[in-house]
Tab-separated table of C-alpha atoms in Angstrom:
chain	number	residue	atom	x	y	z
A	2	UNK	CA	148.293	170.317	7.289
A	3	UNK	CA	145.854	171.817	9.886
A	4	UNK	CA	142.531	171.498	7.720
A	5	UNK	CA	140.192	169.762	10.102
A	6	UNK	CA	141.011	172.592	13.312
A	7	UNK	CA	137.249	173.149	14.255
A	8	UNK	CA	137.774	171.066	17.521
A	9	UNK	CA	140.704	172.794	18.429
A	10	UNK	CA	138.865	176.355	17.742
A	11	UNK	CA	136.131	174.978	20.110
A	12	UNK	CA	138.714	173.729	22.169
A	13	UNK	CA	140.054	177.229	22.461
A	14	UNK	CA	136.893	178.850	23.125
A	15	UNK	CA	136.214	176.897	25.645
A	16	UNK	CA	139.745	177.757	27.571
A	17	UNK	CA	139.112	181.594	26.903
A	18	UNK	CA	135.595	181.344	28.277
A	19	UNK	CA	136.956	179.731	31.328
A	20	UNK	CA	139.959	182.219	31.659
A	21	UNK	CA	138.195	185.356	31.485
A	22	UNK	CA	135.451	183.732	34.073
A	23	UNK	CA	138.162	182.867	36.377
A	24	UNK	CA	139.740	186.461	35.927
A	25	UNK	CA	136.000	187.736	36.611
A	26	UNK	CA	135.643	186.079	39.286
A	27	UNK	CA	139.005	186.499	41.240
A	28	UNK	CA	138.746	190.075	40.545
A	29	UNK	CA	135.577	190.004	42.368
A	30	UNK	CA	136.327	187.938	45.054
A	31	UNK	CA	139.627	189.007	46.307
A	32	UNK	CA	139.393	192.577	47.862
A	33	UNK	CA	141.096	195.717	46.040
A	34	UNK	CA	143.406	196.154	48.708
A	35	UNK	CA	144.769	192.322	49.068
A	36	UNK	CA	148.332	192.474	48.412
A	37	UNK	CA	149.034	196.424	48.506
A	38	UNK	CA	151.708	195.848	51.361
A	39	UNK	CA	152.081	192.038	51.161
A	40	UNK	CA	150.192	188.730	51.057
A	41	UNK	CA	146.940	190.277	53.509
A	42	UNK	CA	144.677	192.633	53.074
A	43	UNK	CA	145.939	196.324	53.316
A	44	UNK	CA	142.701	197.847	54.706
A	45	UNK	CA	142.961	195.745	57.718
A	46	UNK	CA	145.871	197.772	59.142
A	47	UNK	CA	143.283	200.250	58.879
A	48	UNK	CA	140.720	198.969	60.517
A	49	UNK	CA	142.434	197.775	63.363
A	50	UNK	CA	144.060	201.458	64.114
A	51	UNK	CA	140.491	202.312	63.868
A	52	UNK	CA	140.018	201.099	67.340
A	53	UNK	CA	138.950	203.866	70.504
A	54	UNK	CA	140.972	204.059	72.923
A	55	UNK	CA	140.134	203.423	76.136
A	56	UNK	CA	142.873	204.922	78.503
A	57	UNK	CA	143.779	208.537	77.940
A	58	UNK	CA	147.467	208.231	78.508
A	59	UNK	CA	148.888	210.178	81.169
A	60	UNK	CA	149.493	213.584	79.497
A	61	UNK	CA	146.202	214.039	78.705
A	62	UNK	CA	145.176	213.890	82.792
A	63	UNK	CA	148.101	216.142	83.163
A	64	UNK	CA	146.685	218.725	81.200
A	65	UNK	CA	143.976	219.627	83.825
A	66	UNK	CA	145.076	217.945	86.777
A	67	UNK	CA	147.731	220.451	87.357
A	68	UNK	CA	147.736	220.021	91.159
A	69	UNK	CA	148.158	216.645	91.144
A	70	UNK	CA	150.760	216.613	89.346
A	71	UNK	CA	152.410	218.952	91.517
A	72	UNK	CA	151.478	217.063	94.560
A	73	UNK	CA	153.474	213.807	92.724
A	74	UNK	CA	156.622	215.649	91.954
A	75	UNK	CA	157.321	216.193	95.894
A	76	UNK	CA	157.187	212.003	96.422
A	77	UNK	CA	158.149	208.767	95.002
A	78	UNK	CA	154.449	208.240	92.925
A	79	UNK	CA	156.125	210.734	90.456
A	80	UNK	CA	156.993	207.964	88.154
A	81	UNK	CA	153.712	206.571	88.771
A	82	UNK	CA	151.046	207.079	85.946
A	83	UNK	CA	147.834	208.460	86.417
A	84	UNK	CA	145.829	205.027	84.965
A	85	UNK	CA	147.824	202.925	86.808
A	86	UNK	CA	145.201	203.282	89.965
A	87	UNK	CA	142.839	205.564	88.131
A	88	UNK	CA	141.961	202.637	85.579
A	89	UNK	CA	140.912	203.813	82.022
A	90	UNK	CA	139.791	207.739	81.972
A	91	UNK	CA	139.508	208.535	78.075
A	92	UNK	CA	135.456	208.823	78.638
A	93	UNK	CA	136.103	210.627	81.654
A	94	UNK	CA	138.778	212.420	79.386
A	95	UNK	CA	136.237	213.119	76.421
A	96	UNK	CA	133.152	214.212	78.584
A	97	UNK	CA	134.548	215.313	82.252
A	98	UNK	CA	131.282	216.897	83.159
A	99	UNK	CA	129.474	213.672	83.289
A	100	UNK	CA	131.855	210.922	83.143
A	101	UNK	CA	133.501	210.625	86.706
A	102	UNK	CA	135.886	208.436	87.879
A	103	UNK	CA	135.057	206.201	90.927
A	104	UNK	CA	136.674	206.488	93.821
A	105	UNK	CA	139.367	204.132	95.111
A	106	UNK	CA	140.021	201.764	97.937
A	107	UNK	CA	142.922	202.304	98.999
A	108	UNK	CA	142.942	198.861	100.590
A	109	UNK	CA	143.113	196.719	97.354
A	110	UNK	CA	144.476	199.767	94.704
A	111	UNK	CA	147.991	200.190	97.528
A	112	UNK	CA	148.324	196.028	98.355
A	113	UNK	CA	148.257	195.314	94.425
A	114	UNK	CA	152.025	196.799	94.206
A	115	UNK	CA	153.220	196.719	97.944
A	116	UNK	CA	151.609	193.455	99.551
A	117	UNK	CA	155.281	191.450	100.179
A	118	UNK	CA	156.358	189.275	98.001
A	119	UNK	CA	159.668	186.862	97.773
A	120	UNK	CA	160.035	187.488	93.995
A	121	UNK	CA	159.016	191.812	94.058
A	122	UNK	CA	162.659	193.222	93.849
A	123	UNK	CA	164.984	193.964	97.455
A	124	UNK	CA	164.447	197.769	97.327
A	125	UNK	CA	160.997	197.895	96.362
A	126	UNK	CA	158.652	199.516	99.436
A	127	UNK	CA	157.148	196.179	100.494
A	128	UNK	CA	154.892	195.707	103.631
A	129	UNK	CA	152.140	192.310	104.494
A	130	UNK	CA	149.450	194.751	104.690
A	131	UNK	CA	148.046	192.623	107.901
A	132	UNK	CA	150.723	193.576	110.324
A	133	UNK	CA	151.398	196.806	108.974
A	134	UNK	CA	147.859	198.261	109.110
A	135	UNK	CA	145.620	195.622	110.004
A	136	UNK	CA	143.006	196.636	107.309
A	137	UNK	CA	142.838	200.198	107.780
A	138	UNK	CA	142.430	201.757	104.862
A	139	UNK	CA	146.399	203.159	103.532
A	140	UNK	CA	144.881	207.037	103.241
A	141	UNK	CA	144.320	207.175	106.885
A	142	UNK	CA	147.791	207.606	107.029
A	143	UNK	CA	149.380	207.844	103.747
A	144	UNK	CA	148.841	210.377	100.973
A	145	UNK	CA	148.082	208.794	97.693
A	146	UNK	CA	149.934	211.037	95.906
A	147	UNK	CA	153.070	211.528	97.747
A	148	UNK	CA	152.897	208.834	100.421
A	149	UNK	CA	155.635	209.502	102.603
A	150	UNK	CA	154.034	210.565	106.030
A	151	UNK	CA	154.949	213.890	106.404
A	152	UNK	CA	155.816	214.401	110.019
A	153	UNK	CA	155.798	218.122	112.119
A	154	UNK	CA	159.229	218.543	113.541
A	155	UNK	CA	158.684	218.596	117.101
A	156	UNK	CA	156.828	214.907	116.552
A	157	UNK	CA	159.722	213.622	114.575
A	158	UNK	CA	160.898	210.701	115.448
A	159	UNK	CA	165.103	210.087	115.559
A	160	UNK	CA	165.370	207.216	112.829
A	161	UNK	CA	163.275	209.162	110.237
A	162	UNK	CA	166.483	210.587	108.121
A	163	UNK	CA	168.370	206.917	108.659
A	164	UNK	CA	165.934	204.895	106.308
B	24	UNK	CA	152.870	204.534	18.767
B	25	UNK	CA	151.972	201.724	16.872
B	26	UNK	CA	150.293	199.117	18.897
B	27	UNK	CA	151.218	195.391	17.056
B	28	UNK	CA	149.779	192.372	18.252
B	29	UNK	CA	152.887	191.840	20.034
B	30	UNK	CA	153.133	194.973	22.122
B	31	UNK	CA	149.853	194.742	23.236
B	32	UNK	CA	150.574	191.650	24.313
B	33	UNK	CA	153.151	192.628	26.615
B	34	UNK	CA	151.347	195.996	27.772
B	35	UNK	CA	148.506	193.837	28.804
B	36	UNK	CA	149.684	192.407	32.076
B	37	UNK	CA	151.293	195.735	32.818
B	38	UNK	CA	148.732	197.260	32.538
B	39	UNK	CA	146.347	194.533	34.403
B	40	UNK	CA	148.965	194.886	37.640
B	41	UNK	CA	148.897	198.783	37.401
B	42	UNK	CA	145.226	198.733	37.368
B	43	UNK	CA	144.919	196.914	40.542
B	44	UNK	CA	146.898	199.429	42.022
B	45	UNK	CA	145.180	201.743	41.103
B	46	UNK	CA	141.768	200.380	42.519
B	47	UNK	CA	144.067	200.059	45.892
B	48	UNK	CA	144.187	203.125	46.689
B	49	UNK	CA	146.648	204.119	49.521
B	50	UNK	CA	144.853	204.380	52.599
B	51	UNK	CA	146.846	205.216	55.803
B	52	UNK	CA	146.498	203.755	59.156
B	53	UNK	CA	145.714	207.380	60.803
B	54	UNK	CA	146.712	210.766	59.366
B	55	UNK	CA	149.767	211.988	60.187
B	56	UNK	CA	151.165	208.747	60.881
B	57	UNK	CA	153.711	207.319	58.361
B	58	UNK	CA	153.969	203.375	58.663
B	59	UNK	CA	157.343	203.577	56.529
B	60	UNK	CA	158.769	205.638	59.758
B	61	UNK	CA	158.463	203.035	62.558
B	62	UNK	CA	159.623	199.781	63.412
B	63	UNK	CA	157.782	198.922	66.485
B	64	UNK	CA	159.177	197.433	69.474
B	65	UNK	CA	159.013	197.086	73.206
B	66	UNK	CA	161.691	196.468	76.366
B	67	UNK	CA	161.097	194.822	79.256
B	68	UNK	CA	163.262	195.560	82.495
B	69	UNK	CA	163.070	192.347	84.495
B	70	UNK	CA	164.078	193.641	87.817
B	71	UNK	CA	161.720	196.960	88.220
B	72	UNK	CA	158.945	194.190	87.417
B	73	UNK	CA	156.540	194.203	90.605
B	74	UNK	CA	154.448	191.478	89.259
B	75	UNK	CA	151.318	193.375	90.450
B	76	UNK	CA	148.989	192.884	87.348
B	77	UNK	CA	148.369	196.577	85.910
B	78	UNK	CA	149.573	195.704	82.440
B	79	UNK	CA	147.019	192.215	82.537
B	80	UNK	CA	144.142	194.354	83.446
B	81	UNK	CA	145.106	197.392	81.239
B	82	UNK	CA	145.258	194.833	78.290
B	83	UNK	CA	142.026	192.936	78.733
B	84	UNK	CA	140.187	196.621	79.139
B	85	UNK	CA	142.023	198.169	76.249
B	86	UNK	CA	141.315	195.064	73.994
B	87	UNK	CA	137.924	193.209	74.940
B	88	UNK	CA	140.351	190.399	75.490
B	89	UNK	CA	138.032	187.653	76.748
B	90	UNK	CA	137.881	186.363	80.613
B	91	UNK	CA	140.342	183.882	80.904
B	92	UNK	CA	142.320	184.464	77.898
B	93	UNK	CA	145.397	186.692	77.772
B	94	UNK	CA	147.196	188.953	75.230
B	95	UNK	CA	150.348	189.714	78.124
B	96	UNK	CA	150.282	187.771	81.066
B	97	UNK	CA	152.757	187.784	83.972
B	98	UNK	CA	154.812	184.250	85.270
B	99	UNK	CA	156.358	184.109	88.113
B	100	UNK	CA	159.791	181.959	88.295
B	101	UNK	CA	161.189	180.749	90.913
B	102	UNK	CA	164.577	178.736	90.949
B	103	UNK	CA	166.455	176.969	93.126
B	104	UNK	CA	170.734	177.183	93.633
B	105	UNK	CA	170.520	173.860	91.972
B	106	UNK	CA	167.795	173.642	89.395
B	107	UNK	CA	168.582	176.470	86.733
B	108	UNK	CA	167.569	174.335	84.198
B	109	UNK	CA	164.222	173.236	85.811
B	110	UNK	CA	162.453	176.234	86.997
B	111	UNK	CA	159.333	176.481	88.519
B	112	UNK	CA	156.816	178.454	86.587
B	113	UNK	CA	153.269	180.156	87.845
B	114	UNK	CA	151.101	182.492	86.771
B	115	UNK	CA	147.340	182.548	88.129
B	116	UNK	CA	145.095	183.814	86.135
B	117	UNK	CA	147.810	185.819	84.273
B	118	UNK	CA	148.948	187.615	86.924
B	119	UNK	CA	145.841	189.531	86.232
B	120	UNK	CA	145.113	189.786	90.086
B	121	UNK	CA	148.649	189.831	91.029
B	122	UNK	CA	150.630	186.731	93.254
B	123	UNK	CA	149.818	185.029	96.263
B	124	UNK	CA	152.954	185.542	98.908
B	125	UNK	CA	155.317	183.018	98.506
B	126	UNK	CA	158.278	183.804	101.524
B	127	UNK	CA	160.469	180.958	100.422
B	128	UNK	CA	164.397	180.568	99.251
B	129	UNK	CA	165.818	180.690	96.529
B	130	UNK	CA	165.734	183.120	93.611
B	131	UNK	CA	161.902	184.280	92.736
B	132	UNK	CA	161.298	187.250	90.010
B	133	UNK	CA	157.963	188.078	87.591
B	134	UNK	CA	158.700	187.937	83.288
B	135	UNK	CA	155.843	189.849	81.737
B	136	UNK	CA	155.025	188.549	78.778
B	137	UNK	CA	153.385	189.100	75.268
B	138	UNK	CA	153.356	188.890	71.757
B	139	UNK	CA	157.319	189.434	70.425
B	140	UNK	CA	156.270	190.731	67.035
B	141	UNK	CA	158.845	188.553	65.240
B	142	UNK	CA	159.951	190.034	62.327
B	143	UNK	CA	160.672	187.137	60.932
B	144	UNK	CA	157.151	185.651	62.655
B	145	UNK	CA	156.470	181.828	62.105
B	146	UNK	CA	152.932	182.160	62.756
B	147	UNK	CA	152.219	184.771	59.804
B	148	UNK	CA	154.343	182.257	57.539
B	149	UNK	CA	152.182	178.941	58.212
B	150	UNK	CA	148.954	181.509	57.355
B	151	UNK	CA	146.505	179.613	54.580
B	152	UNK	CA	144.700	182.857	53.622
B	153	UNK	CA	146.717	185.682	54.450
B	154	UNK	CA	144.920	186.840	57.871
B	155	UNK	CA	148.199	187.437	59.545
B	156	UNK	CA	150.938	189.649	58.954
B	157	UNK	CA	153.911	191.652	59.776
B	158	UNK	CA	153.308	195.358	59.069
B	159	UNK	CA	155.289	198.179	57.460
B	160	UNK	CA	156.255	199.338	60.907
B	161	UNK	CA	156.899	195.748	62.466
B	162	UNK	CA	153.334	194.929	63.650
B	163	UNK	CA	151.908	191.124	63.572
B	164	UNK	CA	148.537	191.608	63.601
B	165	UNK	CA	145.418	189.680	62.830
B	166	UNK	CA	142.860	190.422	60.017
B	167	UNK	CA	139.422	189.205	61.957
B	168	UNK	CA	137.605	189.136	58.787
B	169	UNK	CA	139.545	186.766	57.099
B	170	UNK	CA	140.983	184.434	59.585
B	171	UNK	CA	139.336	180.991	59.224
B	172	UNK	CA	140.173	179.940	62.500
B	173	UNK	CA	142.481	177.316	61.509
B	174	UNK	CA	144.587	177.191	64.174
B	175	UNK	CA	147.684	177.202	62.655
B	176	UNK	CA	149.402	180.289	63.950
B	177	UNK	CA	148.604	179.153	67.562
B	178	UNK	CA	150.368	175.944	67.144
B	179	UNK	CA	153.519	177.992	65.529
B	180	UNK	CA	154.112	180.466	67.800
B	181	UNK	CA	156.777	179.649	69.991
B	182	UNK	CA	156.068	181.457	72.653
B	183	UNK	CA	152.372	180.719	73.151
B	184	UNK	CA	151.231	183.843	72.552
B	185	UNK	CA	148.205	183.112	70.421
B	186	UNK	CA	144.604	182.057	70.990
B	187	UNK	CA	141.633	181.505	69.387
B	188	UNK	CA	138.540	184.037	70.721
B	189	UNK	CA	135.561	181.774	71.618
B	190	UNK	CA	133.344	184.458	70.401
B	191	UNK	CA	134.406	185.052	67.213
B	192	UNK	CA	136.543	182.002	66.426
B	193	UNK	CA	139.337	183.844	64.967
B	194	UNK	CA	142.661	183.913	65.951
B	195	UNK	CA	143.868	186.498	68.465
B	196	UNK	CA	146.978	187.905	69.855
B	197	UNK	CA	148.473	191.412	71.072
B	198	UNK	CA	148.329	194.090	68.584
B	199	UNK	CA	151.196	196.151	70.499
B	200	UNK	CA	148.302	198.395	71.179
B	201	UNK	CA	148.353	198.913	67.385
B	202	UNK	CA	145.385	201.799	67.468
B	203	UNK	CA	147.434	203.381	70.323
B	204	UNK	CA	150.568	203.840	68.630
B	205	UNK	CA	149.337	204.949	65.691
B	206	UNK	CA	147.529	207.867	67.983
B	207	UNK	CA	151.235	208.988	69.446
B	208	UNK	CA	150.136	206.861	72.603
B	209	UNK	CA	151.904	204.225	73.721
B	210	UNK	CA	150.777	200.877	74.711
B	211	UNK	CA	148.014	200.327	77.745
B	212	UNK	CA	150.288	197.998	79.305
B	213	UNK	CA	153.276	200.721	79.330
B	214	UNK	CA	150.482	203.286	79.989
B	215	UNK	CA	149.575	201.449	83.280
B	216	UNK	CA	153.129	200.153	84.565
B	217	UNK	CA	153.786	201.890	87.493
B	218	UNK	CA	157.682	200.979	87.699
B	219	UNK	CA	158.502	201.880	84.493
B	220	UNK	CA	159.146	197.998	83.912
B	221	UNK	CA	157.384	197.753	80.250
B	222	UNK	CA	158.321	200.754	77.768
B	223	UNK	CA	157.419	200.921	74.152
B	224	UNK	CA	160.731	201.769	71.675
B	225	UNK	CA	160.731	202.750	68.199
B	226	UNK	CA	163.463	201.064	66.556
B	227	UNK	CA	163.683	203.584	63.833
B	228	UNK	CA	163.441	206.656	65.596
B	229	UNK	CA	167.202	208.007	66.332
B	230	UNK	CA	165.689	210.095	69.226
B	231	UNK	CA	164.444	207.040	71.117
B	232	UNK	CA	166.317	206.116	74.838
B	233	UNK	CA	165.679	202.329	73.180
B	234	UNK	CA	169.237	202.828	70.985
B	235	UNK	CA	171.315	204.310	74.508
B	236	UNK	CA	170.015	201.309	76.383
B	237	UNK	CA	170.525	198.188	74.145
B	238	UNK	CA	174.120	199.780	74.202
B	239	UNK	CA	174.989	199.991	77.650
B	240	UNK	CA	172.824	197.330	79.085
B	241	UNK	CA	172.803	193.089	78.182
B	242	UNK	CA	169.714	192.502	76.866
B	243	UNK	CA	168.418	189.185	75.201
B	244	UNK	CA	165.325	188.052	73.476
B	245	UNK	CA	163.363	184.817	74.522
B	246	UNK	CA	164.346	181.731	72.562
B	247	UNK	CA	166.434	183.354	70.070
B	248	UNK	CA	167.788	179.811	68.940
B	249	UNK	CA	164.341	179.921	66.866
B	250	UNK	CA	165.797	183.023	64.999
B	251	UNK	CA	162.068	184.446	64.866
B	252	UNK	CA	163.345	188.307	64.879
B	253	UNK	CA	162.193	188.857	68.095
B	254	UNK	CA	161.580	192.011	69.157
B	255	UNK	CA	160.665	192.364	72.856
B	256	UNK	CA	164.077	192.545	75.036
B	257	UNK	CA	164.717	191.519	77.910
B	258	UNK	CA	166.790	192.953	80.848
B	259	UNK	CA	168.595	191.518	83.436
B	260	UNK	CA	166.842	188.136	82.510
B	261	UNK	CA	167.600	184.840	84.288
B	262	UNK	CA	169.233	181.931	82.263
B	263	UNK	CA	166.565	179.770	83.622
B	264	UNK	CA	163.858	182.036	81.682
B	265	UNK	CA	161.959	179.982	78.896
């Protein structure tokens, strides 16, 4: 039945030459890890928690900046984290002898959370910077840390406990 | 065992598809961290939100994220007794450098905003090559090297929370801080937020405050009439919220 088959042999060939190329090739091509977790590459999950950081988080300052810390827990900035003004420490974090952070103005660091504003929530400290100061920098009166003005007794004025 | 012409036959692809994982490998994000133990999520708390720009900044340092361009940004609403359904919606330069004053009526609050790492994500579905993805742990991140820069995923998102880099041409979006988290750190939005507004949750960690507070507080997701899987909730947020 099947006596002249030479074309389909060569027919054949041809098909298994072209398989095994494409095999060759794909296996090439496509990286080892493609489709170890799903349709993507696995290493990239990798590489992209391969990343530095660039702020320290705010345990790490708390490690050595034991006073501040101290200094926080006696006012509102408790819940404040260190970054927050500080900006991003981890170089200061990883080399503290050379890497220092810069100091702050006060001016723009304070007015970025308590300049007034319609949509800030009711009970959050607000004040328009201009009438309340008139420029002055916040740390001639106000301590960073714990802001609250602490005031000798003698000095203290009646409506302090009423607010 | 004898091997016939048949059971070779059907060991072959077996063993084809065991040999590729076997070139694989299993590498891990970080040591010590387990991507199987994690389902990543984060919770926003509308009313502590000061709208003062830490998490913008903290983003765009943390990431590289290029001037002008925004992984989180912050809007501000404001609505009107009579115009719920048309809101007015602002946010300069992402909120990067907080908002101008605005004394007038009505009701004004901020909505941070970022990537909702759906987990059922449109924009890693319409992917050609496989260059975005939702992780083991509930991550959709973005594979730089093999992102053709299609432009697909931007135009899928719902929420606008992709772009494409001008430097690199790729698509980009938030990785939830993705080599943070892996660390034990959280995010460098949450790191910065000085209310408390923005806080990371593990969805599969028992131990996390997330659990205590989607139970005793209403909390929605943006556009959930997309059913994306969204992930970031929202408290205490305003019907007119889009």
């Amino acid at each position: 039945m099947f006596k002249d088959i030479e074309h389909l042999v060569r027919l054949a060939a041809v098909m298994a030459i072209a398989l095994i190329a494409f095999v060759t090739l794909r296996a090439l091509v496509v990286p080892h890890s493609f489709g170890q977790y799903g349709h993507y590459r696995g290493d990239a999950i990798a590489e992209i928690a391969a990343r530095p950081v660039a702020f320290a988080g705010h345990d790490t300052c708390e490690a050595c900046h034991v006073d501040v810390v101290e200094q926080k827990k006696q006012g509102k900035h408790v819940v404040v984290p260190c970054e927050a003004c500080h900006g991003a420490q981890a170089r200061h974090a990883d080399d503290p002898a050379s890497v220092k952070p810069a100091k702050l103005d006060t001016v723009v660091v304070c007015a970025r959370c308590h300049e007034a504003n319609s949509a800030k929530p009711k009970g959050f400290p607000q004040v328009a910077t201009a009438d309340h100061s008139g420029g002055l920098a916040c740390d001639t009166c106000h301590q960073p840390h714990r802001p609250k003005i602490q005031i000798a007794a003698e000095t203290k004025p009646a409506t302090e406990g009423k607010k | 065992m004898n091997i016939t012409r048949r059971r070779l036959l059907i060991l072959l692809p077996a063993a084809a598809v065991a040999w590729k994982y076997v070139q694989a490998g299993t590498p891990e994000a970080a040591p010590n961290y387990k991507m199987t133990e994690h389902w990543w999520s984060m919770l926003i708390d509308i009313p502590k939100c000061i709208g003062c720009g830490s998490c913008v900044r903290a983003c765009a340092e943390e990431n590289d994220v290029p001037e002008g361009y925004y992984r989180t940004w912050i809007e501000r609403y404001h609505v009107d007794d009579w115009k719920i359904e048309r809101p007015e919606v602002e946010s300069p330069d992402g909120g990067k450098q907080g908002f101008p004053p605005n004394e007038i009526g009505g009701k004004n609050f901020f909505v941070p905003k970022l990537c909702n790492h759906c987990a059922d994500s449109p924009c890693t579905q319409v992917c050609p090559v496989g260059a975005t993805f939702v992780t083991p742990d509930g991550v959709v991140l973005v594979d730089k090297s093999y992102c053709l820069g299609c432009r697909y995923c931007v135009q899928a998102c719902p929420y606008g929370c992709r772009f494409i880099n001008p430097k690199t041409n790729t698509a980009e979006k938030c990785t939830l801080c993705y080599h943070r988290i892996t660390k034990g750190l959280t995010t460098a939005c949450c790191e910065v937020c000085p209310t408390g507004a923005r806080q990371l949750a593990d969805l599969k960690n028992p131990k996390d405050p997330i659990h205590e507070f989607l139970r005793t507080h209403t909390v929605q997701v943006l556009k959930p009439h997309m059913a994306t899987g969204a992930k970031v909730f929202y408290n205490g947020m305003d019907g007119s919220v889009r």
